[in-house]
GROMACS .gro file of N, CA, C and O in nm:
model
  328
    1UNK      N    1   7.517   7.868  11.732
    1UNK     CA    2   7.572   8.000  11.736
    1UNK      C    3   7.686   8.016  11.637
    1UNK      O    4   7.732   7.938  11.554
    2UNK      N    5   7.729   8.181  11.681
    2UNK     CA    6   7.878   8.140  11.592
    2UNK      C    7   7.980   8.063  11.567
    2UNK      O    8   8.047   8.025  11.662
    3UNK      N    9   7.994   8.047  11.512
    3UNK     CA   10   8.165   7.957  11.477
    3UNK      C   11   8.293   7.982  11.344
    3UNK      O   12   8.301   7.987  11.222
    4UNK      N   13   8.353   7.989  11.431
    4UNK     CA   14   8.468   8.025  11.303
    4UNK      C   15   8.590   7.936  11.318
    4UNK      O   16   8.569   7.839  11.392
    5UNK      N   17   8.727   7.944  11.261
    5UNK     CA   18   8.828   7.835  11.289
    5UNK      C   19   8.891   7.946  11.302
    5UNK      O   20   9.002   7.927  11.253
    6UNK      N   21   8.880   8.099  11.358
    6UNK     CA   22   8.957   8.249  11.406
    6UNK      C   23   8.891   8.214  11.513
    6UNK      O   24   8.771   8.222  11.540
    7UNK      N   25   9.031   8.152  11.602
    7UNK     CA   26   9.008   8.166  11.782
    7UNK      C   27   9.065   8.356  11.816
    7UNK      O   28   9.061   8.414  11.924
    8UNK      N   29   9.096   8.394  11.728
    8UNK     CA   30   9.135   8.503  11.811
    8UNK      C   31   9.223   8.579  11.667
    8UNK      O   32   9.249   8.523  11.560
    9UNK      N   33   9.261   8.749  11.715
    9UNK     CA   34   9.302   8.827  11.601
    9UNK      C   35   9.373   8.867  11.672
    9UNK      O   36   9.375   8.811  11.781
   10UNK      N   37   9.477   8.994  11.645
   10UNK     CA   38   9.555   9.107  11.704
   10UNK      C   39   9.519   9.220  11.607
   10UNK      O   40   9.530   9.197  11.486
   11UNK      N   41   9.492   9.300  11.633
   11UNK     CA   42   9.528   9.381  11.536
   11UNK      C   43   9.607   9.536  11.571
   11UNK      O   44   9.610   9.568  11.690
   12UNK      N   45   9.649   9.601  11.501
   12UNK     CA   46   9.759   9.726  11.512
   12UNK      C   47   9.735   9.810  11.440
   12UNK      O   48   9.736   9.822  11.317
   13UNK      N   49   9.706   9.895  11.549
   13UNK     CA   50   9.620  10.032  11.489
   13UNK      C   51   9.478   9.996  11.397
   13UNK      O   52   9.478   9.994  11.274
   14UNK      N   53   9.391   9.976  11.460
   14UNK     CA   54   9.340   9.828  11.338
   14UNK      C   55   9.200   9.938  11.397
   14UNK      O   56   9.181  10.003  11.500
   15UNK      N   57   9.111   9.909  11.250
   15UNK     CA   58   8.991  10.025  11.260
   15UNK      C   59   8.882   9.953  11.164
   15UNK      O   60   8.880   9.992  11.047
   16UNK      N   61   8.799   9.861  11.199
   16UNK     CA   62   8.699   9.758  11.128
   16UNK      C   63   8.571   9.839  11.062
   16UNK      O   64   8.472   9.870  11.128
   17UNK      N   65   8.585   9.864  10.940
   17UNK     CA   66   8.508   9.994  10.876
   17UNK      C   67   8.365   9.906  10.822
   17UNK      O   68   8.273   9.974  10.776
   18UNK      N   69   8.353   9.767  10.827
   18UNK     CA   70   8.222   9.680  10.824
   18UNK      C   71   8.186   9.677  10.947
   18UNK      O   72   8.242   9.697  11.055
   19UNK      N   73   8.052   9.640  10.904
   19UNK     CA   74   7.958   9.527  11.034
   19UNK      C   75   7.973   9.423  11.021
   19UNK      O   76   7.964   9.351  10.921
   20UNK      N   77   8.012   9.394  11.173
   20UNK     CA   78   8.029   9.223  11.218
   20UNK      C   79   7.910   9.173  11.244
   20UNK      O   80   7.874   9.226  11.350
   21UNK      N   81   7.793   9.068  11.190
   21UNK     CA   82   7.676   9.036  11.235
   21UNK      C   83   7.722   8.926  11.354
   21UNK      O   84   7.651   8.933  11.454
   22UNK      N   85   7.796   8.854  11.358
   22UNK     CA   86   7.786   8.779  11.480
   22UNK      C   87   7.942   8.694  11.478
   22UNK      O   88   7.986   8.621  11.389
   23UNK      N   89   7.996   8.727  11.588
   23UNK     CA   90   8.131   8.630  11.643
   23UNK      C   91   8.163   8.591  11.709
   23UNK      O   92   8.141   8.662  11.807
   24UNK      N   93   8.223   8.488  11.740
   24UNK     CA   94   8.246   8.437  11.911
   24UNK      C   95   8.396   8.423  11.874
   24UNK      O   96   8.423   8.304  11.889
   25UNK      N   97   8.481   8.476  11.842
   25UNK     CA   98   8.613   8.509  11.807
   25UNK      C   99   8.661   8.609  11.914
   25UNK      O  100   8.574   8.682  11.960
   26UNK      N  101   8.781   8.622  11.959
   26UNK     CA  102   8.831   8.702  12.041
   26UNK      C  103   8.938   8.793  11.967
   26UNK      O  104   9.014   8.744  11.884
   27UNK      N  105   8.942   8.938  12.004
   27UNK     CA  106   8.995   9.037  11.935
   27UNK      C  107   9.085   9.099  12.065
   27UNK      O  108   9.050   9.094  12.183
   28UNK      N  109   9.253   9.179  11.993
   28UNK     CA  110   9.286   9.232  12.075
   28UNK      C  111   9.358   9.355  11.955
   28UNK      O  112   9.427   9.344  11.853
   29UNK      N  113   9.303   9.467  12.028
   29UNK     CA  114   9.370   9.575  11.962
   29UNK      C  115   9.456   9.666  12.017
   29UNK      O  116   9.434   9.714  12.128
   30UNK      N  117   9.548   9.696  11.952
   30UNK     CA  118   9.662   9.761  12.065
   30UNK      C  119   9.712   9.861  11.916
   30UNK      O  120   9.756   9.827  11.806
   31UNK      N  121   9.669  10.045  12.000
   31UNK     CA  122   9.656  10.111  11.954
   31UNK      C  123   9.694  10.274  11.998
   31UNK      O  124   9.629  10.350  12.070
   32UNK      N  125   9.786  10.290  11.947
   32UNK     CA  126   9.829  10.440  12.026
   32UNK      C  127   9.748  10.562  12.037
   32UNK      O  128   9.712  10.617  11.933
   33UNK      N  129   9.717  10.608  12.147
   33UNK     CA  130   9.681  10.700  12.178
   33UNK      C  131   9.661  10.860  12.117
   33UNK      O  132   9.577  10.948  12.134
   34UNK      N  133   9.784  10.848  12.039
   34UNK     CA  134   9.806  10.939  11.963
   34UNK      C  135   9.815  10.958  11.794
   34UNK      O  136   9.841  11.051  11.718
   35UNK      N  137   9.770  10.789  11.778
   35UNK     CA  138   9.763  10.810  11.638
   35UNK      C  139   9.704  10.904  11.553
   35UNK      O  140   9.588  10.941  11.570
   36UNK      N  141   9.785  10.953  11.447
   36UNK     CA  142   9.690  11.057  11.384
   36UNK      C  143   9.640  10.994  11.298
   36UNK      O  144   9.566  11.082  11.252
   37UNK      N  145   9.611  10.864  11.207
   37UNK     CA  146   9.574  10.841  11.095
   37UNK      C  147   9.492  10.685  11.146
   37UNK      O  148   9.454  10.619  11.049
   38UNK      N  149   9.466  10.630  11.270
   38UNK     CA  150   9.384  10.541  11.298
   38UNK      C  151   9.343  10.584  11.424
   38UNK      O  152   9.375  10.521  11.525
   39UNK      N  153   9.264  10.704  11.428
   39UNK     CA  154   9.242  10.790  11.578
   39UNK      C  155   9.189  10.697  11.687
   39UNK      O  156   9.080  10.647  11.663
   40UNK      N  157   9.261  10.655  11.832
   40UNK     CA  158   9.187  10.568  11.906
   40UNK      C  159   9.015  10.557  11.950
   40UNK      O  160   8.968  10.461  12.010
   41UNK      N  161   8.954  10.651  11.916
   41UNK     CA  162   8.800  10.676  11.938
   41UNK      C  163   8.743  10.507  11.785
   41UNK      O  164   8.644  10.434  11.790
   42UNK      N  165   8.848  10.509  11.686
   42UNK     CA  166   8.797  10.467  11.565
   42UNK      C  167   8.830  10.343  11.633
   42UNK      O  168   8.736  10.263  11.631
   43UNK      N  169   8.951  10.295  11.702
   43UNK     CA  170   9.000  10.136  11.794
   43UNK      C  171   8.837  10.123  11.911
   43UNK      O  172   8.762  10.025  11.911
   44UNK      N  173   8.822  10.235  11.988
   44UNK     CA  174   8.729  10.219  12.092
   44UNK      C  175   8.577  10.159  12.008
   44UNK      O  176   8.508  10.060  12.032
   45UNK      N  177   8.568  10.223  11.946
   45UNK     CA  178   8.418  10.200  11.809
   45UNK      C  179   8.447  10.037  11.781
   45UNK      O  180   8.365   9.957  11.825
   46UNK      N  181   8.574   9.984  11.701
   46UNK     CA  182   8.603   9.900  11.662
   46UNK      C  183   8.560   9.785  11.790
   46UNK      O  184   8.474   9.697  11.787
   47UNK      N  185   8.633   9.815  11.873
   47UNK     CA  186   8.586   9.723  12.017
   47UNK      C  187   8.458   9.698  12.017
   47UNK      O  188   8.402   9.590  12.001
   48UNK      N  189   8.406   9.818  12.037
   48UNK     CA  190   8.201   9.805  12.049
   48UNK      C  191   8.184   9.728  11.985
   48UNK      O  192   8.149   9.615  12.018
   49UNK      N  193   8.205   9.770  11.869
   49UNK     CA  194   8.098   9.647  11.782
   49UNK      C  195   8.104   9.502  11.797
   49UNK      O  196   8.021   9.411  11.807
   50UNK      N  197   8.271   9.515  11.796
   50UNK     CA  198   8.298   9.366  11.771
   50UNK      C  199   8.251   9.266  11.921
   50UNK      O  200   8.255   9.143  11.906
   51UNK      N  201   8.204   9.330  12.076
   51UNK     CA  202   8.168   9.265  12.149
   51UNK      C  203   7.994   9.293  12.148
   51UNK      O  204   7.934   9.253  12.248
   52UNK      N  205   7.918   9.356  12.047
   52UNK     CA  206   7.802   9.385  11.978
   52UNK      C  207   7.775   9.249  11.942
   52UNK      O  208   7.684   9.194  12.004
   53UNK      N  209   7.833   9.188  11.858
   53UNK     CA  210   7.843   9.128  11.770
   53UNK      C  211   7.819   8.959  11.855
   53UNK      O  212   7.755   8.865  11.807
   54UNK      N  213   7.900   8.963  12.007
   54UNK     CA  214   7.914   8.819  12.053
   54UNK      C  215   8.044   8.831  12.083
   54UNK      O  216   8.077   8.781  12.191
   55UNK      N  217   8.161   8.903  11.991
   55UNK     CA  218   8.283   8.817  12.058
   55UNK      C  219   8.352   8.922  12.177
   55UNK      O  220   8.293   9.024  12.212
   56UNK      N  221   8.465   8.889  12.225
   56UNK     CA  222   8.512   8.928  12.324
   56UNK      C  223   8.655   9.050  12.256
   56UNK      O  224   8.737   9.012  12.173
   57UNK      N  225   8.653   9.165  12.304
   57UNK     CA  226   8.750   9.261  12.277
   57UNK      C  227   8.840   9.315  12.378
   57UNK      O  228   8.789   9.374  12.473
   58UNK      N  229   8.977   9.302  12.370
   58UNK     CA  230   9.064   9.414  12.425
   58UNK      C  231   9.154   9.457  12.356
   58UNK      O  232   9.239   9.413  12.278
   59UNK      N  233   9.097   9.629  12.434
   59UNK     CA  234   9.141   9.760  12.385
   59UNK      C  235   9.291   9.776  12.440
   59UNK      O  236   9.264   9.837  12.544
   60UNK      N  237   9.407   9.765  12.441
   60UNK     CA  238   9.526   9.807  12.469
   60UNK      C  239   9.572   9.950  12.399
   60UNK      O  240   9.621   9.954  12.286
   61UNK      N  241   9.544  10.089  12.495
   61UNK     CA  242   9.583  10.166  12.417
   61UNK      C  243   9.693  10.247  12.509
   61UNK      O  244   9.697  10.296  12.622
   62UNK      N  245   9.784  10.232  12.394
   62UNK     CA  246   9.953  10.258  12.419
   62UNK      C  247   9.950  10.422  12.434
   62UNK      O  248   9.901  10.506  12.359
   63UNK      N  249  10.017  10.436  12.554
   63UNK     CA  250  10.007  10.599  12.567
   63UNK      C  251  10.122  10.642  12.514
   63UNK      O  252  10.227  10.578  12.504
   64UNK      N  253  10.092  10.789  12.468
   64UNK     CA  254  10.189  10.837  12.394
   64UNK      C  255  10.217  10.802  12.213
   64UNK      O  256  10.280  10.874  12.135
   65UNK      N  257  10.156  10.682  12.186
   65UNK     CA  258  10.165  10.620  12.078
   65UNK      C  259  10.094  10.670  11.945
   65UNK      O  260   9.976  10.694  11.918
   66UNK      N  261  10.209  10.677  11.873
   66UNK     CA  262  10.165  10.700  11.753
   66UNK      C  263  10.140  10.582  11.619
   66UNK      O  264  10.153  10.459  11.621
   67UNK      N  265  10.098  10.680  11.500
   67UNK     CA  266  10.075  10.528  11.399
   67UNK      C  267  10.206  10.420  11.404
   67UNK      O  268  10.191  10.302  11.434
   68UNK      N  269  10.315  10.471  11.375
   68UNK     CA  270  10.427  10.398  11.353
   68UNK      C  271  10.457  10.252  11.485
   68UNK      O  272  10.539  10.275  11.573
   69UNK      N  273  10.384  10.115  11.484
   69UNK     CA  274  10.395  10.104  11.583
   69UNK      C  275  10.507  10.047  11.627
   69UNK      O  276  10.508  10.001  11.741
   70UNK      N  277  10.646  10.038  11.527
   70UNK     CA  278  10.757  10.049  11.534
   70UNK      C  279  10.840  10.126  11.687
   70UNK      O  280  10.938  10.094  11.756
   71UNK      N  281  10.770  10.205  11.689
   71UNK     CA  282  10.846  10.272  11.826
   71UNK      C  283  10.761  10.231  11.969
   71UNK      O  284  10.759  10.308  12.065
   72UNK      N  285  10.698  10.113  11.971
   72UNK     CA  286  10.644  10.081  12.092
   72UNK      C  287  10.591   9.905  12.091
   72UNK      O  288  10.567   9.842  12.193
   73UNK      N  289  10.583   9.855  11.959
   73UNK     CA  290  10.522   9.764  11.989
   73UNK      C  291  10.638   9.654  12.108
   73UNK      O  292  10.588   9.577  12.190
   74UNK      N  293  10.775   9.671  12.092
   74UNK     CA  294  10.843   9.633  12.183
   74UNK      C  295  10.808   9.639  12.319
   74UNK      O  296  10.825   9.530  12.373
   75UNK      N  297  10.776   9.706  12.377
   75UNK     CA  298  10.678   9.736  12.485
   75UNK      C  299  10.566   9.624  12.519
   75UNK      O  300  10.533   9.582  12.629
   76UNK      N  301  10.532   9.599  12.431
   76UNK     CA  302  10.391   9.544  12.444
   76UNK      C  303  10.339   9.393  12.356
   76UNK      O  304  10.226   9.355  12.324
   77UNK      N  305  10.487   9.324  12.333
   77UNK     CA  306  10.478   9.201  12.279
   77UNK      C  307  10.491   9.131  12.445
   77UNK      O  308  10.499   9.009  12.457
   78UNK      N  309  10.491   9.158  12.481
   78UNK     CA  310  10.460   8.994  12.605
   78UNK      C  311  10.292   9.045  12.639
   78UNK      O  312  10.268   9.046  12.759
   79UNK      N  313  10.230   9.068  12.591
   79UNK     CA  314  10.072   9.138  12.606
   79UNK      C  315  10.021   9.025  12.490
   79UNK      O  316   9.904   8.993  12.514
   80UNK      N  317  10.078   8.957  12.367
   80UNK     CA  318  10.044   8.897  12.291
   80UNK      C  319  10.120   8.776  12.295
   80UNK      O  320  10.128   8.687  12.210
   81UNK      N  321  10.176   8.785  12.409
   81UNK     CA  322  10.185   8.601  12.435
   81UNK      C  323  10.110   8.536  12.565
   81UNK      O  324  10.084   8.421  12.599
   82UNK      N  325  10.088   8.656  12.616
   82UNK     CA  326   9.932   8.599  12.689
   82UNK      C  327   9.841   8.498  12.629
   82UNK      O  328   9.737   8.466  12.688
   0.00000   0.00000   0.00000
């Protein structure tokens, strides 16, 4: 099966505009709600695929949140030391 030496990603505001053919990598995206320029429907899509694909996704979407993730990621760094 798959294999990669990427046990895992984060990404912020993060919007995967390829196809993933196959991963067993784990993804976490944490993404405001309100972004206007990485709209969360484009994070929710991003998820699909990437558990399409084999690997495992979570969607963390920050309410209220906009692109800047300056005004929240404070919030939501002990979510990435899980």
């Amino acid at each position: 099966g798959p294999s990669s030496s990427v046990i895992a990603a984060v990404g912020l505001s993060a919007f995967l505009p390829v196809v993933v053919e196959s991963t067993d990598s784990n993804l976490l995206l944490l993404n405001g709600d309100l972004d206007s320029v990485i709209h969360i429907e484009w994070a929710q899509e991003t998820c699909s695929r990437w558990r399409e694909a084999g690997g495992d996704c979570r969607l963390v979407a920050v309410a209220n949140g906009v692109h800047d993730s300056s005004a929240w990621i404070g919030e939501y760094l002990p979510v990435l030391e899980r």
